[in-house]
Coordinates of C-alpha atoms in Angstrom, one line a residue:
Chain H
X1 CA 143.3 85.9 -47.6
X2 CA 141.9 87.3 -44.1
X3 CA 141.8 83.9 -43.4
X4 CA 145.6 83.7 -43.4
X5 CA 146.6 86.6 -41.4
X6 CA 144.3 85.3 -39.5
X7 CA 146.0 82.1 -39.3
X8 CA 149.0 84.0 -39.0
X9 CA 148.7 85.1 -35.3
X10 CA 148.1 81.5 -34.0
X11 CA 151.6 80.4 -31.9
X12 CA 151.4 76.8 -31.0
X13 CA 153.5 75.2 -28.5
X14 CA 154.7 71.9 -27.4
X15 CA 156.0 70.7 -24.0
X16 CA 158.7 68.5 -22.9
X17 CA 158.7 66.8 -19.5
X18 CA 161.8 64.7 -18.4
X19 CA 162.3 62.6 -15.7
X20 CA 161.9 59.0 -14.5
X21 CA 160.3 60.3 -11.5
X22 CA 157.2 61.5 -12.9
X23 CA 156.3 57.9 -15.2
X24 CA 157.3 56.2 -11.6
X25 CA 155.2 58.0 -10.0
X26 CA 157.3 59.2 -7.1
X27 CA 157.0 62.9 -8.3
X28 CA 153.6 64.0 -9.6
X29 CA 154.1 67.1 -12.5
X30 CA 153.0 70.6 -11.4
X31 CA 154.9 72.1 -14.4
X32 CA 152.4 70.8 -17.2
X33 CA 149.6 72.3 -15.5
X34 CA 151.3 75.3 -14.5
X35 CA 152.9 75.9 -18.0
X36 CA 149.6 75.1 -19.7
X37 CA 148.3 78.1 -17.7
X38 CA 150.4 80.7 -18.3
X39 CA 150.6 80.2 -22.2
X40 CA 146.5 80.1 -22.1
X41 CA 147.0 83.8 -20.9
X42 CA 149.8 84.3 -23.6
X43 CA 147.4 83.2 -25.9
X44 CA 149.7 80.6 -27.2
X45 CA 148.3 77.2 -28.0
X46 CA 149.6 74.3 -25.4
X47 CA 148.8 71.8 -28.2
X48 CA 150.6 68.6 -26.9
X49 CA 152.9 67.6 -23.7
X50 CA 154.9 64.4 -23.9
X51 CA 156.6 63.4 -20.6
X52 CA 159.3 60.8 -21.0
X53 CA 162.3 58.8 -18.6
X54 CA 165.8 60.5 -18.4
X55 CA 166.7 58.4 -21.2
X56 CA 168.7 60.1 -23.9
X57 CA 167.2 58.0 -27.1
X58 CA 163.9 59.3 -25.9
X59 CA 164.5 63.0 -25.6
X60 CA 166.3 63.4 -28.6
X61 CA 163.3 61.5 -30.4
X62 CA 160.6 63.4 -28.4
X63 CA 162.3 67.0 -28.8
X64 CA 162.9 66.5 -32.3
X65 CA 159.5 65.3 -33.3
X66 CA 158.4 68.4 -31.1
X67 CA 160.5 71.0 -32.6
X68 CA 159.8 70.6 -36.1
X69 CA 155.9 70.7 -35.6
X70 CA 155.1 73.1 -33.1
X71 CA 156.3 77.4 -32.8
X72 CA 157.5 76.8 -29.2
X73 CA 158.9 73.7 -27.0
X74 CA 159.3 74.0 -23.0
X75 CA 161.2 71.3 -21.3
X76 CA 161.2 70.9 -17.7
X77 CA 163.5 68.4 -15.9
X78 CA 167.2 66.7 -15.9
X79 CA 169.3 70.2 -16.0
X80 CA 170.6 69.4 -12.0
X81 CA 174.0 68.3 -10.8
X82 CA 173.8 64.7 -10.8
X83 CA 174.8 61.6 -13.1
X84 CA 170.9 61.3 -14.3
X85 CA 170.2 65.0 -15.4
X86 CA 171.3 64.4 -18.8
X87 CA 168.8 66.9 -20.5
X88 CA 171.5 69.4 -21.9
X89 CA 173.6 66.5 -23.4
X90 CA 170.4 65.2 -25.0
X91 CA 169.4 68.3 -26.3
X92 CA 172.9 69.0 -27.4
X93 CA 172.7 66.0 -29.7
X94 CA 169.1 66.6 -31.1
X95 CA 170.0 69.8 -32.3
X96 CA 173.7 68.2 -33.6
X97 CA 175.7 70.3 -31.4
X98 CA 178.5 70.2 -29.2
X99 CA 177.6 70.8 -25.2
X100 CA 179.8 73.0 -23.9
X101 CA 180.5 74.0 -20.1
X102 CA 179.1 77.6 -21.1
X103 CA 181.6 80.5 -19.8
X104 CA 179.1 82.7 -18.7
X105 CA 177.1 80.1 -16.4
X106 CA 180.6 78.9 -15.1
X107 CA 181.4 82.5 -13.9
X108 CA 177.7 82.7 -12.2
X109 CA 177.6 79.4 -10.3
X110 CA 181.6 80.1 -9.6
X111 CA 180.8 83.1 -7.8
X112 CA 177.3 82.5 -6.1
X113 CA 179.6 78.7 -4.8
X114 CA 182.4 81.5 -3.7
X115 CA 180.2 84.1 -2.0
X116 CA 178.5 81.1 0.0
X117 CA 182.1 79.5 0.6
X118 CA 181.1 76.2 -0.8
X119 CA 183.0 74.5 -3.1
X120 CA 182.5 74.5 -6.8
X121 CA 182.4 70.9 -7.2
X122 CA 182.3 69.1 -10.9
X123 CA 178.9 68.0 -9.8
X124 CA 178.0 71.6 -9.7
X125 CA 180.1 72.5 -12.8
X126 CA 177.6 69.9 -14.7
X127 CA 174.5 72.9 -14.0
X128 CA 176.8 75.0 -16.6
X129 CA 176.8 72.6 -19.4
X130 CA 174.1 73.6 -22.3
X131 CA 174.7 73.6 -26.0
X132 CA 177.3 76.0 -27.7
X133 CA 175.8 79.2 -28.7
X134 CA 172.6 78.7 -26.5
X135 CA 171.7 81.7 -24.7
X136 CA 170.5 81.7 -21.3
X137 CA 167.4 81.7 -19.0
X138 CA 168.0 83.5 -15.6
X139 CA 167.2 81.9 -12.3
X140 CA 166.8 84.2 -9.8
X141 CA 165.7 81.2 -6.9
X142 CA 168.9 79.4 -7.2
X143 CA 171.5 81.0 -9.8
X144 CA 171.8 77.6 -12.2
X145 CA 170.5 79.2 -15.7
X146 CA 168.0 77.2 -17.9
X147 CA 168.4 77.5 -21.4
X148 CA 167.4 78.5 -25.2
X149 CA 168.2 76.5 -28.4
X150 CA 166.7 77.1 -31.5
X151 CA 163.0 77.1 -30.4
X152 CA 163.4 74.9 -27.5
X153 CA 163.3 76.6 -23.9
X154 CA 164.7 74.2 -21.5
X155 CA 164.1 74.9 -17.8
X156 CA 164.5 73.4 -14.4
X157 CA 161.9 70.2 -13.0
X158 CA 161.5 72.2 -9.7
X159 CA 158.4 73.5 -9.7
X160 CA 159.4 77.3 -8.2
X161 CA 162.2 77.5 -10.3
X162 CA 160.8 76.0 -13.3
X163 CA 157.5 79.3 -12.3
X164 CA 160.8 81.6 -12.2
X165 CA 161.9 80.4 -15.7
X166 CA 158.8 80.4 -17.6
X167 CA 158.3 84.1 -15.5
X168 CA 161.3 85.3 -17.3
X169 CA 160.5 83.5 -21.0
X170 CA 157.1 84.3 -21.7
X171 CA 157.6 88.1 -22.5
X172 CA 160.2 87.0 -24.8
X173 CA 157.7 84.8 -27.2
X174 CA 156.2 86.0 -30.2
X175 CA 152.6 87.0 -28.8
X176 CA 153.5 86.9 -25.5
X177 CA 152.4 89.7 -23.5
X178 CA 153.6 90.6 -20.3
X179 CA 152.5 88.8 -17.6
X180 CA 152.3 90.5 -14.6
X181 CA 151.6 89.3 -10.9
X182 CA 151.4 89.4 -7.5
X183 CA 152.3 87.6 -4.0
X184 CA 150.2 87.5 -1.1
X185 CA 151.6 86.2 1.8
X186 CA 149.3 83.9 3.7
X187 CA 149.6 82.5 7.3
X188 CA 147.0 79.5 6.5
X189 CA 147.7 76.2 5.2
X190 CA 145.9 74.7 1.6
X191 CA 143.3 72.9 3.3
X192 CA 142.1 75.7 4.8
X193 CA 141.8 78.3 1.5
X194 CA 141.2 75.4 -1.4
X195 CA 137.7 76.1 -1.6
X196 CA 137.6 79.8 -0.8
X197 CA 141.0 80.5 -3.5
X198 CA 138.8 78.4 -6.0
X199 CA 136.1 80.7 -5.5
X200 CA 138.0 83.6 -6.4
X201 CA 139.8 81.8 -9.5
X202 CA 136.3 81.6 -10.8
X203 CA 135.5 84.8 -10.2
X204 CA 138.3 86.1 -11.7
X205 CA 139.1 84.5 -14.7
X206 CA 140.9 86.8 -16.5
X207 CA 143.8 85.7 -13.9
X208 CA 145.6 82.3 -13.3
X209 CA 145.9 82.2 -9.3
X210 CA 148.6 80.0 -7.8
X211 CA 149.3 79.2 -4.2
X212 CA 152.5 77.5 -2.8
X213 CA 152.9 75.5 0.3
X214 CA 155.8 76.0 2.6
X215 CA 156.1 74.4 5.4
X216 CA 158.9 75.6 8.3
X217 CA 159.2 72.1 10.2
X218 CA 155.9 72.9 12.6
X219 CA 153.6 74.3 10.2
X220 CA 152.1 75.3 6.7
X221 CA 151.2 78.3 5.4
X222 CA 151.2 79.6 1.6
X223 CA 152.4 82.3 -0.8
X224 CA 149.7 83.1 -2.6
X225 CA 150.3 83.9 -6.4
X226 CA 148.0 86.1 -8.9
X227 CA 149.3 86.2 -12.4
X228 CA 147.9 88.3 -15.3
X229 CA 147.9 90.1 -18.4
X230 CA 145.5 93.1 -17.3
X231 CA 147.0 94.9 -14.0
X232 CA 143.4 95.5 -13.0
X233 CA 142.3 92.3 -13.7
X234 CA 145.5 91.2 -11.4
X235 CA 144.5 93.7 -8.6
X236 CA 141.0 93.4 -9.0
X237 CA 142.6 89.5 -7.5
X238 CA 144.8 90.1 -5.2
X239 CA 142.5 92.4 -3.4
X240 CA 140.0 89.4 -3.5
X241 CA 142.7 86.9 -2.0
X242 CA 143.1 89.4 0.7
X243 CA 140.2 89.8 1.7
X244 CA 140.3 86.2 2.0
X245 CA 142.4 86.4 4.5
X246 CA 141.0 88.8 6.4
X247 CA 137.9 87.1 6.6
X248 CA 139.8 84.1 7.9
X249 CA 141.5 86.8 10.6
X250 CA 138.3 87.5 12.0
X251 CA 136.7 84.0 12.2
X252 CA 139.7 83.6 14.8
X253 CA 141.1 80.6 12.6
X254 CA 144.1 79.3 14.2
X255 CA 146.6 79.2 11.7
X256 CA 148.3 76.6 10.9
X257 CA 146.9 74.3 13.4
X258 CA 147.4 71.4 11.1
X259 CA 149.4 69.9 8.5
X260 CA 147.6 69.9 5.3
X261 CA 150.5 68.3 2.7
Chain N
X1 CA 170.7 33.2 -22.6
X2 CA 170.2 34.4 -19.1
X3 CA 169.8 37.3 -20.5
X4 CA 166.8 36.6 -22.4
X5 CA 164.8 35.0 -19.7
X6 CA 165.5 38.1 -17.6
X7 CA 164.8 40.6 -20.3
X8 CA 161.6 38.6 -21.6
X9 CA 160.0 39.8 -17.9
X10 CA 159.9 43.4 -18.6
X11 CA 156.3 44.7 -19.4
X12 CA 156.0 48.2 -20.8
X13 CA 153.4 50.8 -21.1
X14 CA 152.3 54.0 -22.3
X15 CA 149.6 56.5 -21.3
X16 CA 147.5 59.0 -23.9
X17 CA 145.5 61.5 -21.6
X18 CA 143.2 63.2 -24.0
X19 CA 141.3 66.9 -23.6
X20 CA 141.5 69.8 -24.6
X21 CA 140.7 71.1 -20.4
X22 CA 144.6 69.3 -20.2
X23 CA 146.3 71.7 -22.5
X24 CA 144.3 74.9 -21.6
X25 CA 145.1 74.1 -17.7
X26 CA 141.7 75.0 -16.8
X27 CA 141.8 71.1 -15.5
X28 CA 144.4 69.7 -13.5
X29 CA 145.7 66.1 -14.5
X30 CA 145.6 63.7 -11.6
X31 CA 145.0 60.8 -13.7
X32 CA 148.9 60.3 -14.3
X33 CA 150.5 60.4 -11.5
X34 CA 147.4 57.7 -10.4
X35 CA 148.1 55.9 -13.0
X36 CA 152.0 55.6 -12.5
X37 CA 152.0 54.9 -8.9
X38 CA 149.3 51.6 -9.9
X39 CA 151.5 50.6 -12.8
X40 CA 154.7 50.8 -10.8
X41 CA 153.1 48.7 -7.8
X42 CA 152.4 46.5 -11.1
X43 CA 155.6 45.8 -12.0
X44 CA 154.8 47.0 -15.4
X45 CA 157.2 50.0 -16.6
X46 CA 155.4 53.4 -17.7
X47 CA 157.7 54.5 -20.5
X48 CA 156.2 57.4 -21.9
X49 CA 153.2 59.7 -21.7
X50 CA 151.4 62.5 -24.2
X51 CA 148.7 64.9 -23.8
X52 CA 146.8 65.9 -27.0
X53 CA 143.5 67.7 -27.6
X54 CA 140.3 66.3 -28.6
X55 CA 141.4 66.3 -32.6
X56 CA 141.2 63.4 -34.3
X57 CA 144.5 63.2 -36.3
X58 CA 146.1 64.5 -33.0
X59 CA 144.6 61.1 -30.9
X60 CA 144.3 59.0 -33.9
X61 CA 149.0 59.7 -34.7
X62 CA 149.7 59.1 -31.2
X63 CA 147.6 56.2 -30.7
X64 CA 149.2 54.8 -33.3
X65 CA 152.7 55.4 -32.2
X66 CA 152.8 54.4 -28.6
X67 CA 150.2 50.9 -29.3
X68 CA 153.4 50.0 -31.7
X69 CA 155.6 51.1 -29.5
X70 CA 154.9 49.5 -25.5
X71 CA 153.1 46.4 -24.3
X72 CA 149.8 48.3 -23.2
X73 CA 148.8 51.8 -23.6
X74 CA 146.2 53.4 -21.4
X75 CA 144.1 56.1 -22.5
X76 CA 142.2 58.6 -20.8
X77 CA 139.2 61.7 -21.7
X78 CA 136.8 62.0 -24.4
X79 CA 134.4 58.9 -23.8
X80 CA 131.6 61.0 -22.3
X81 CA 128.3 62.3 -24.0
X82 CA 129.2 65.9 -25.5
X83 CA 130.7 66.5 -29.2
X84 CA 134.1 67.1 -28.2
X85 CA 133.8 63.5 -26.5
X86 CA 135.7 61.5 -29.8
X87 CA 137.7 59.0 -28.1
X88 CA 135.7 56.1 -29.3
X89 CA 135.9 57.1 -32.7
X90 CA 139.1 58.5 -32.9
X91 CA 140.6 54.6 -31.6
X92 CA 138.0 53.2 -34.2
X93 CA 139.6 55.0 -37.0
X94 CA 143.3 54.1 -35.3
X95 CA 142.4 50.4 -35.5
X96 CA 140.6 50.9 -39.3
X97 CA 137.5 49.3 -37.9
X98 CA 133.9 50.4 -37.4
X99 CA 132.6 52.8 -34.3
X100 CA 129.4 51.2 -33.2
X101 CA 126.5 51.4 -30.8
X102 CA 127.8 48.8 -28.5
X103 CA 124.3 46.8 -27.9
X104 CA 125.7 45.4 -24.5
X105 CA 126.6 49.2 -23.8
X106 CA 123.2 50.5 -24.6
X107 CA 121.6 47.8 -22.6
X108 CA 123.4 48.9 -19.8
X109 CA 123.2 52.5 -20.0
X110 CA 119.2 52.3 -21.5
X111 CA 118.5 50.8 -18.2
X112 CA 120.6 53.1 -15.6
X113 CA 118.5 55.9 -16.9
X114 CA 114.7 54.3 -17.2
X115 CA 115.8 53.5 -13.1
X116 CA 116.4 57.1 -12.8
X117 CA 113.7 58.2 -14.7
X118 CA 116.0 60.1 -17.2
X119 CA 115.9 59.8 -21.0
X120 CA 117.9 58.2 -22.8
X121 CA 119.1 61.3 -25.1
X122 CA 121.1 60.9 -28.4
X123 CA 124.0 62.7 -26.7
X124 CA 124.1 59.6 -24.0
X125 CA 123.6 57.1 -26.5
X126 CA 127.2 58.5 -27.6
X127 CA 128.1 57.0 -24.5
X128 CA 127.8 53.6 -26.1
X129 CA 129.8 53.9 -28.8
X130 CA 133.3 51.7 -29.4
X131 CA 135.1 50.2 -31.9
X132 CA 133.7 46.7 -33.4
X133 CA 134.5 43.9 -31.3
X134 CA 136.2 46.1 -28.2
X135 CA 135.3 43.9 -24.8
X136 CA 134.3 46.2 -22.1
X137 CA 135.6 47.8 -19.0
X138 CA 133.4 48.1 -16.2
X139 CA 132.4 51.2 -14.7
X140 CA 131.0 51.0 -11.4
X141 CA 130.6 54.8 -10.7
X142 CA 128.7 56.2 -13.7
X143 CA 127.9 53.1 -15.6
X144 CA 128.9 54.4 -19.3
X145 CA 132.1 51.7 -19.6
X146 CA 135.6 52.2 -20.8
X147 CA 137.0 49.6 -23.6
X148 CA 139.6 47.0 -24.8
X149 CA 140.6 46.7 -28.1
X150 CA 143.9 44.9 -28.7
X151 CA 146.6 45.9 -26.5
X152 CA 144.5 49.6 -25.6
X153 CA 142.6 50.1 -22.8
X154 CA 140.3 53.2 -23.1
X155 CA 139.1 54.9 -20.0
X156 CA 137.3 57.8 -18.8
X157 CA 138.7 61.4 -18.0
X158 CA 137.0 61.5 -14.5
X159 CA 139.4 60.5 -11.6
X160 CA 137.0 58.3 -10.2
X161 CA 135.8 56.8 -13.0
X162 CA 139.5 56.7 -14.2
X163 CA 140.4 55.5 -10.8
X164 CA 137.8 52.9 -10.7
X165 CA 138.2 51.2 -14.0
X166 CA 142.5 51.2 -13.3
X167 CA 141.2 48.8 -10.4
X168 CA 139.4 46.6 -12.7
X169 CA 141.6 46.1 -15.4
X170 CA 145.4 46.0 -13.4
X171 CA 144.8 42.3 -12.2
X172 CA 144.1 41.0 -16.2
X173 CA 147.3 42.2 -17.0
X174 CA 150.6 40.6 -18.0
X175 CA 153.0 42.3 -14.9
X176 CA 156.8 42.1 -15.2
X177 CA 158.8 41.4 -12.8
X178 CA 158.0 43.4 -9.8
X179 CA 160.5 46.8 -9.5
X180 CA 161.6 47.4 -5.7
X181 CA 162.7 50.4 -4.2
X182 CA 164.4 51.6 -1.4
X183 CA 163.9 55.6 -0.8
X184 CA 166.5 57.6 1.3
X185 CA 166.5 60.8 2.9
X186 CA 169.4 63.0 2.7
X187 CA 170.2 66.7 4.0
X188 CA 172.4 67.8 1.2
X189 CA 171.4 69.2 -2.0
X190 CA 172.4 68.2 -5.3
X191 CA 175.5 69.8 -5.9
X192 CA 177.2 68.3 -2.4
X193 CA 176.0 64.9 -3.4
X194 CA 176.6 64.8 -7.2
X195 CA 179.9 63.0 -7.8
X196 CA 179.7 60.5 -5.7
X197 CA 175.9 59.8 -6.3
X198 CA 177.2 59.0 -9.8
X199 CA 180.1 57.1 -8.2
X200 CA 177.4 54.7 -6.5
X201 CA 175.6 54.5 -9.9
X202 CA 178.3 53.4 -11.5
X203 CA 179.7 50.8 -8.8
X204 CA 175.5 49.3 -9.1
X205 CA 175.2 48.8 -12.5
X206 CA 171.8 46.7 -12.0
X207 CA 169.8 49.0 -9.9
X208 CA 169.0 52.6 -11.1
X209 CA 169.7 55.7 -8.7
X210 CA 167.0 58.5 -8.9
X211 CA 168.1 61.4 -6.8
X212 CA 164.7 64.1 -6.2
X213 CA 165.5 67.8 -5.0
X214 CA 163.7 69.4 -2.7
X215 CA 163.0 72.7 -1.9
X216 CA 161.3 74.5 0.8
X217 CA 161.1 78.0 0.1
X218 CA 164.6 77.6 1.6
X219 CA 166.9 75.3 1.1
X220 CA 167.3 72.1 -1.2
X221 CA 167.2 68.6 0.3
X222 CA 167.1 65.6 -1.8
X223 CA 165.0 62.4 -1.5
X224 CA 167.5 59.5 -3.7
X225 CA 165.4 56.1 -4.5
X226 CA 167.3 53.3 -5.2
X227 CA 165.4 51.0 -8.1
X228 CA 166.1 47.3 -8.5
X229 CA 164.4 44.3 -9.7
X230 CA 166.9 42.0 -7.6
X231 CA 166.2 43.0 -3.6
X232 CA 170.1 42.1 -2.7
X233 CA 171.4 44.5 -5.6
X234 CA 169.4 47.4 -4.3
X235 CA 169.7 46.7 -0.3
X236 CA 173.7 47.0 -1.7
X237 CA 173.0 50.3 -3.4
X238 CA 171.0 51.8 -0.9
X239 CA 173.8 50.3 1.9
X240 CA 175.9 53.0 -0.2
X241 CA 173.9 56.1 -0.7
X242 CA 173.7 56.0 3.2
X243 CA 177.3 55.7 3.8
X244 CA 178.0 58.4 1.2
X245 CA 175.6 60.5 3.7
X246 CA 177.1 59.8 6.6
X247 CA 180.2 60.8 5.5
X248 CA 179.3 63.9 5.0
X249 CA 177.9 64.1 8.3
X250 CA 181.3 63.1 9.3
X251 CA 183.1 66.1 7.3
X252 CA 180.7 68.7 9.2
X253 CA 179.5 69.7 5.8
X254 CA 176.3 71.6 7.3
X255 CA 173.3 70.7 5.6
X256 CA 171.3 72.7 3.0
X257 CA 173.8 76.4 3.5
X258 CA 172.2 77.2 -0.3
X259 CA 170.1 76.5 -3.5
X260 CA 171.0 73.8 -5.8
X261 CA 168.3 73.4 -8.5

C-alpha cells in the first residue's frame, strides 16, 4: 500500500525525434541529450527515445505506440515552413483530428511578418497549422509556437528553440519543478573551456550546465548556460563558470584566436 | 518490372542504442550520428532508431520489432563486464536461444589479461557471454568482441570500440544502391524559401529535398541537400534549388532580416 503511493509519484516520459536529417546523418541530435537532461532534474523518467524519417506512416506509428505507454511524449522536429515538416499533419492524424491553421498562431506570425515588413507567405502560414483544440507552446527565439495535444508536447528541431520550448513546458508537468537558470556570457570558444566547463559540471551536479557556440563570421565564443532546481545550487554554478573565465582573463588567453566548430 | 529490379536494391537498417547513461543524459550519444554518416556512405538506409534502458523486456520488445522490421539492425551498450551490462542476454532471450560462455570469447579475453597480469574475474568472464551460435565481431581496442546473430549485429557502447567494430563489419554487408547528394548553401530562411522549395520537390519526384535551418544566435540560414540514387536526377534538382536562390538574389530580398524556425 506504501508501495503504491510510492509508485504513484514516478512520471515517465517518452521522446519523439523527427527528421531525415538526423538517420542521414547530416544533422547530429542535441535535443535527445539535452531533453534527457532537464527531465533527470524534473525527476521525470526519460524511459525511451525513438528518432524516425519525416515520414508520416512512421510518426503516427511511433507517437501512438508512445502515447499510450508513457505519462509524457516530447517531439522535436518537422514543425518549419517547408513541404517536408509534416509533423503537425502527422500528429493531427494519430490523435484523429483535424489540423487546423490555429487563429491564434496566424495572428502571432501575421504580426511579427508585419512588424518586420516581410511577407506572410503560405510557406510561413504552414508554422500555424497544429491540431484543433491544441493549445500552444511559446517561442520566444523566433515567434512560430510549438504545440500540446493530449500528452504529446511537440516542439521545434532547432536546438535553441527546441531549449526555449522545453524551458517554457517543464513547469507545466506533473512533478516538474521549476527550473531555473542562468547565462554567462563568454568571449572564448569550446575548445578552449571543454575541459575546465566539465570540471565544474562535476563539481556541481546538482546543475545541468550547457554552453552554446556562436560564431559572428571571424570568431567563436559561447553563452554559457546553468540550469537548476535549487537557486543556490544554480549560483553556487554560475559563480564557478565565472570564475572560469576570469582565470582565463588573467592567463592573457587570446580569445577567440581560433575556430573550434 | 523495372520497378522491382530498382526497388529490390534498397537495404534498410535500424539502430537500438542501449543504457540507461542515454536516458539520464549523464552520457552523450555519439554513436548515432557515427553510425548514420557510415551507413549512408554505405548505401544502406537508416530507417529508424530507439534508445531504451538496460531492462530486459525494454531491449528484448524492441529488438524484436525493428529485426522484423529492416534488413540489419545495429545495436549498441550493455556488453561490458558490470550487472547492468545485459545485452547479451537480453538478445539471447529475443532470439529464444541459450546465453553462453563463448569458448572462442574466453580464449581470447583469458589470454589478454594473463598478458597483463590481470585476473580473469567473474565480472569479465561476463564479457564472453552471447547467444548460441552468434559469430563474432572483432574488437581491436579492448579485445571483449561484439556479435552476429542473424540479421543483428551487437556492439559495444564505447565510441571507439563502437567505432572500431562499424569498420569491421560495414564491408560484410549487403549495400543498396549508393544514395548521392548534392548539398546547397542558401541565405534565406525557411519561410522565404518554402513554396517554391516544395515547388522543386514536386517537379523532382525521384530525388528527395531536405531543407536544414540554421541559426546563429541571429538569423536563420538554411543548408537544402538534394538526395538521389540516379546522379542526372539530382544534378537536375540541385540545378533548381540554385536558380530558385538566385532569384531571390535577383528580387533584392536581403538575406536572413529575421527568425524562421
Amino acid at each position: 500500500m506504501s508501495d503504491h503511493s510510492a509508485s504513484s509519484t514516478i512520471v515517465t516520459a517518452a521522446m519523439l525525434a523527427i527528421g531525415d536529417e538526423l538517420l542521414s546523418g547530416r544533422t547530429k541530435d542535441k535535443n535527445i541529450g539535452h531533453l534527457a537532461d532537464m527531465l533527470t532534474l524534473s525527476a521525470i523518467d526519460l524511459k525511451e527515445v525513438r528518432i524516425v524519417a519525416d515520414e508520416e506512416e512512421a510518426i503516427v506509428e511511433a507517437l501512438n505506440a508512445l502515447r499510450a505507454r508513457y505519462d509524457y511524449v516530447f517531439t522535436s522536429g518537422g514543425i518549419g515552413p517547408t513541404h517536408d515538416d509534416i509533423t503537425a499533419d502527422s500528429v493531427s492524424k494519430a490523435f484523429g483530428v483535424e489540423c487546423i491553421y490555429d487563429s491564434e498562431a496566424m495572428t502571432l506570425l501575421g504580426e511579427m511578418y508585419k512588424r518586420r515588413e516581410m511577407e506572410f507567405t503560405p510557406a510561413r502560414q504552414r508554422m500555424a497549422r497544429m491540431p484543433e483544440g491544441a493549445k500552444h507552446i511559446a517561442n520566444p527565439v523566433s515567434t512560430a509556437p510549438g504545440f500540446i495535444i493530449g500528452n504529446v508536447y511537440v516542439m521545434a528541431g532547432v536546438p535553441q528553440v527546441f531549449q526555449a520550448m522545453v524551458d517554457n513546458v517543464l513547469p507545466t508537468l506533473r512533478s516538474g519543478a521549476k527550473m531555473l537558470s542562468r547565462a554567462v556570457s563568454c568571449p572564448y570558444g569550446e575548445g578552449d573551456i571543454g575541459t575546465l566547463l566539465a570540471d565544474i559540471q562535476k563539481a556541481h551536479p546538482e546543475t545541468s550546465i550547457g554552453s552554446y557556440p556562436r560564431f559572428d563570421g571571424k570568431k567563436f565564443s559561447t553563452e554559457i548556460v546553468v540550469r537548476g532546481r535549487d537557486a543556490e545550487a544554480m549560483d553556487a554554478a554560475a559563480e564557478a563558470v565565472s570564475e572560469m573565465i576570469a582565470g582565463l582573463d588573467r592567463k592573457g588567453i587570446s580569445a577567440n584566436p581560433t575556430a573550434d566548430a
